[in-house]
Every structure is written in C-alpha cells, then in structure tokens.
Coordinates of C-alpha atoms in Angstrom, one line a residue:
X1 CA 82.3 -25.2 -31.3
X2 CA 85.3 -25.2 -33.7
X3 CA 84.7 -28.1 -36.1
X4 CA 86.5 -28.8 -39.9
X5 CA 86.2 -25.8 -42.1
X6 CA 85.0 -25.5 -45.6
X7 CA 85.8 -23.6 -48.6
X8 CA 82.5 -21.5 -49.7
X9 CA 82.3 -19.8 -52.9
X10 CA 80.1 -16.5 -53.3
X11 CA 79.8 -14.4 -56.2
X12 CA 79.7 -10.2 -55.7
X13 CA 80.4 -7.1 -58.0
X14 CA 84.1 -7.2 -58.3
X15 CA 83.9 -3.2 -57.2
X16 CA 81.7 -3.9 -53.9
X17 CA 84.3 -6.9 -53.6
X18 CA 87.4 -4.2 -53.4
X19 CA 85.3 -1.5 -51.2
X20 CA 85.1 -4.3 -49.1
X21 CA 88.5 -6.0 -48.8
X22 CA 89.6 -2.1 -48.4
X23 CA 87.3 -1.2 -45.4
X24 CA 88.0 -4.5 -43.6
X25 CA 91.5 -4.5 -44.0
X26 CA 91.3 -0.8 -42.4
X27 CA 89.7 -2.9 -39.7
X28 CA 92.4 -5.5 -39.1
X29 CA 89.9 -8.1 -40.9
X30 CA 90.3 -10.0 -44.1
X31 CA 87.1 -10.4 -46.3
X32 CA 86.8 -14.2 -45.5
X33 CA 87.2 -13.3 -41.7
X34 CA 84.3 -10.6 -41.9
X35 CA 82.1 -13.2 -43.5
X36 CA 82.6 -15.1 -40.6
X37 CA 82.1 -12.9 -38.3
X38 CA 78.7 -12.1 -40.4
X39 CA 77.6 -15.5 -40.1
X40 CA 78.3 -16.4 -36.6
X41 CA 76.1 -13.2 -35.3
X42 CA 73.2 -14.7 -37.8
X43 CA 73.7 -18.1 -36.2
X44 CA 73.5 -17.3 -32.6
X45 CA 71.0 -14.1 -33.4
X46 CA 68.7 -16.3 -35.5
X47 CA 68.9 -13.8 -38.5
X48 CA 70.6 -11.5 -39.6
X49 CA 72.4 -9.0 -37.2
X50 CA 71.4 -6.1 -38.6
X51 CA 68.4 -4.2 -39.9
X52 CA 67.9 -5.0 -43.5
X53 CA 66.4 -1.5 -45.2
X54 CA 65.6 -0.1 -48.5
X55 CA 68.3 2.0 -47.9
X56 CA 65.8 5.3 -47.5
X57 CA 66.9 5.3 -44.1
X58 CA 70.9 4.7 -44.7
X59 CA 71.6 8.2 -44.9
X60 CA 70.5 9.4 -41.4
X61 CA 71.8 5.9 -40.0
X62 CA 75.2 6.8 -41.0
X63 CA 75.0 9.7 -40.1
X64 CA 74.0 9.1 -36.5
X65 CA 76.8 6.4 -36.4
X66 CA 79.9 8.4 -37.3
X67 CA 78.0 11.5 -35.0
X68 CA 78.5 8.7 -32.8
X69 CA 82.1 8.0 -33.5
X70 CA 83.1 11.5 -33.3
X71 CA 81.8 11.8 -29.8
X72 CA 82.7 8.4 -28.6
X73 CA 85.9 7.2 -30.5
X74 CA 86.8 3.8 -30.0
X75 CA 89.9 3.1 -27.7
X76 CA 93.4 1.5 -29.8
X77 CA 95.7 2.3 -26.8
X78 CA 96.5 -1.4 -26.1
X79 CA 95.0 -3.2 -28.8
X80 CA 93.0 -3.8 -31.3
X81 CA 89.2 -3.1 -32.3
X82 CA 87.0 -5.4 -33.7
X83 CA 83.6 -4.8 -33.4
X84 CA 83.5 -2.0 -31.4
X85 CA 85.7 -3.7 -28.4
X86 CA 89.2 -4.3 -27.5
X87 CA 90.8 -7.7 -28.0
X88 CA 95.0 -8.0 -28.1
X89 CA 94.5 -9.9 -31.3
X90 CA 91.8 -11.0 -33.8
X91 CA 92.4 -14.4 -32.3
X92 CA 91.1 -12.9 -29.2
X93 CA 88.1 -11.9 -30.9
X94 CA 87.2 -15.0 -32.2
X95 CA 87.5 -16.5 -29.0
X96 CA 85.2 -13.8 -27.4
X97 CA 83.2 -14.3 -30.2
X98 CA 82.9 -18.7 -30.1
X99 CA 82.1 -18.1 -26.4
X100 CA 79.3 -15.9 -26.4

C-alpha cells in the first residue's frame, strides 16, 4: 500500500498548530505523522474516525476518557503507545496500521 509521498500544505491557527505539535510529541508522534495517522483511519473507515460534535458534548466526553485513563492506564513497560496499543516503535505502528 506504500506508494510515492507528497508534500501537502494545510493552513491552521499558529496556537492550535503548537497545542498540537506539543501533545503529539508527548505522544511519540510528529504533527505530519498524526495527520497521517488521521487520514489513513478516514480512508479505511470511510469518514472520519471520530464523532464530529458541536462541542456541547466535549466536556463529559473528556471527562469519561481520562475517568477512563485513570482506571485503565495504558501499558509503556516494553514499548511504546500509539493509539492506545503497544508497538516497539512507531515504525511498528505504521506497519500495524498499513495492514489492517
């Protein structure tokens, strides 16, 4: 599935920009890598791979998430996390990820 890549210009609010680049880098992910990762789940999901809200509901989401998290942390004992699972490397993951 890996073919040529492209460059692709997008244009965002410089602060959302660094928020961003922070949060994934705390996740072992550049910005261009989480794109990616963004798109690949809309390609093989057939939209996009979340649910898209007015944001009246965002509060108790994340709430419920990091309740979540606190209960169930995720695992770093041999690896990394991406996504929620363990993969030795982010290379891993995007073979995971390519495969299905």
């Amino acid at each position: 599935m890996a073919g040529a890549t492209v460059n692709v210009s997008i244009r965002m609010d410089a602060e959302i920009k660094t928020e961003a680049e922070d949060l994934f880098s705390e996740l072992g992910l550049s910005l261009g890598a989480a794109v990616n990762v963004f798109v690949r789940q809309a390609v093989r999901r057939g939209g996009i791979p979340f649910k898209v809200t007015l944001g009246k509901e965002r509060g108790r989401e994340l709430a419920a998430a990091e309740a979540k998290e606190e209960r169930d942390p995720p695992r770093q004992e041999s690896g990394e996390v991406f996504a929620g699972q363990e993969h030795s490397s982010l290379e891993e993951f995007f073979a995971k990820l390519d495969a299905g």
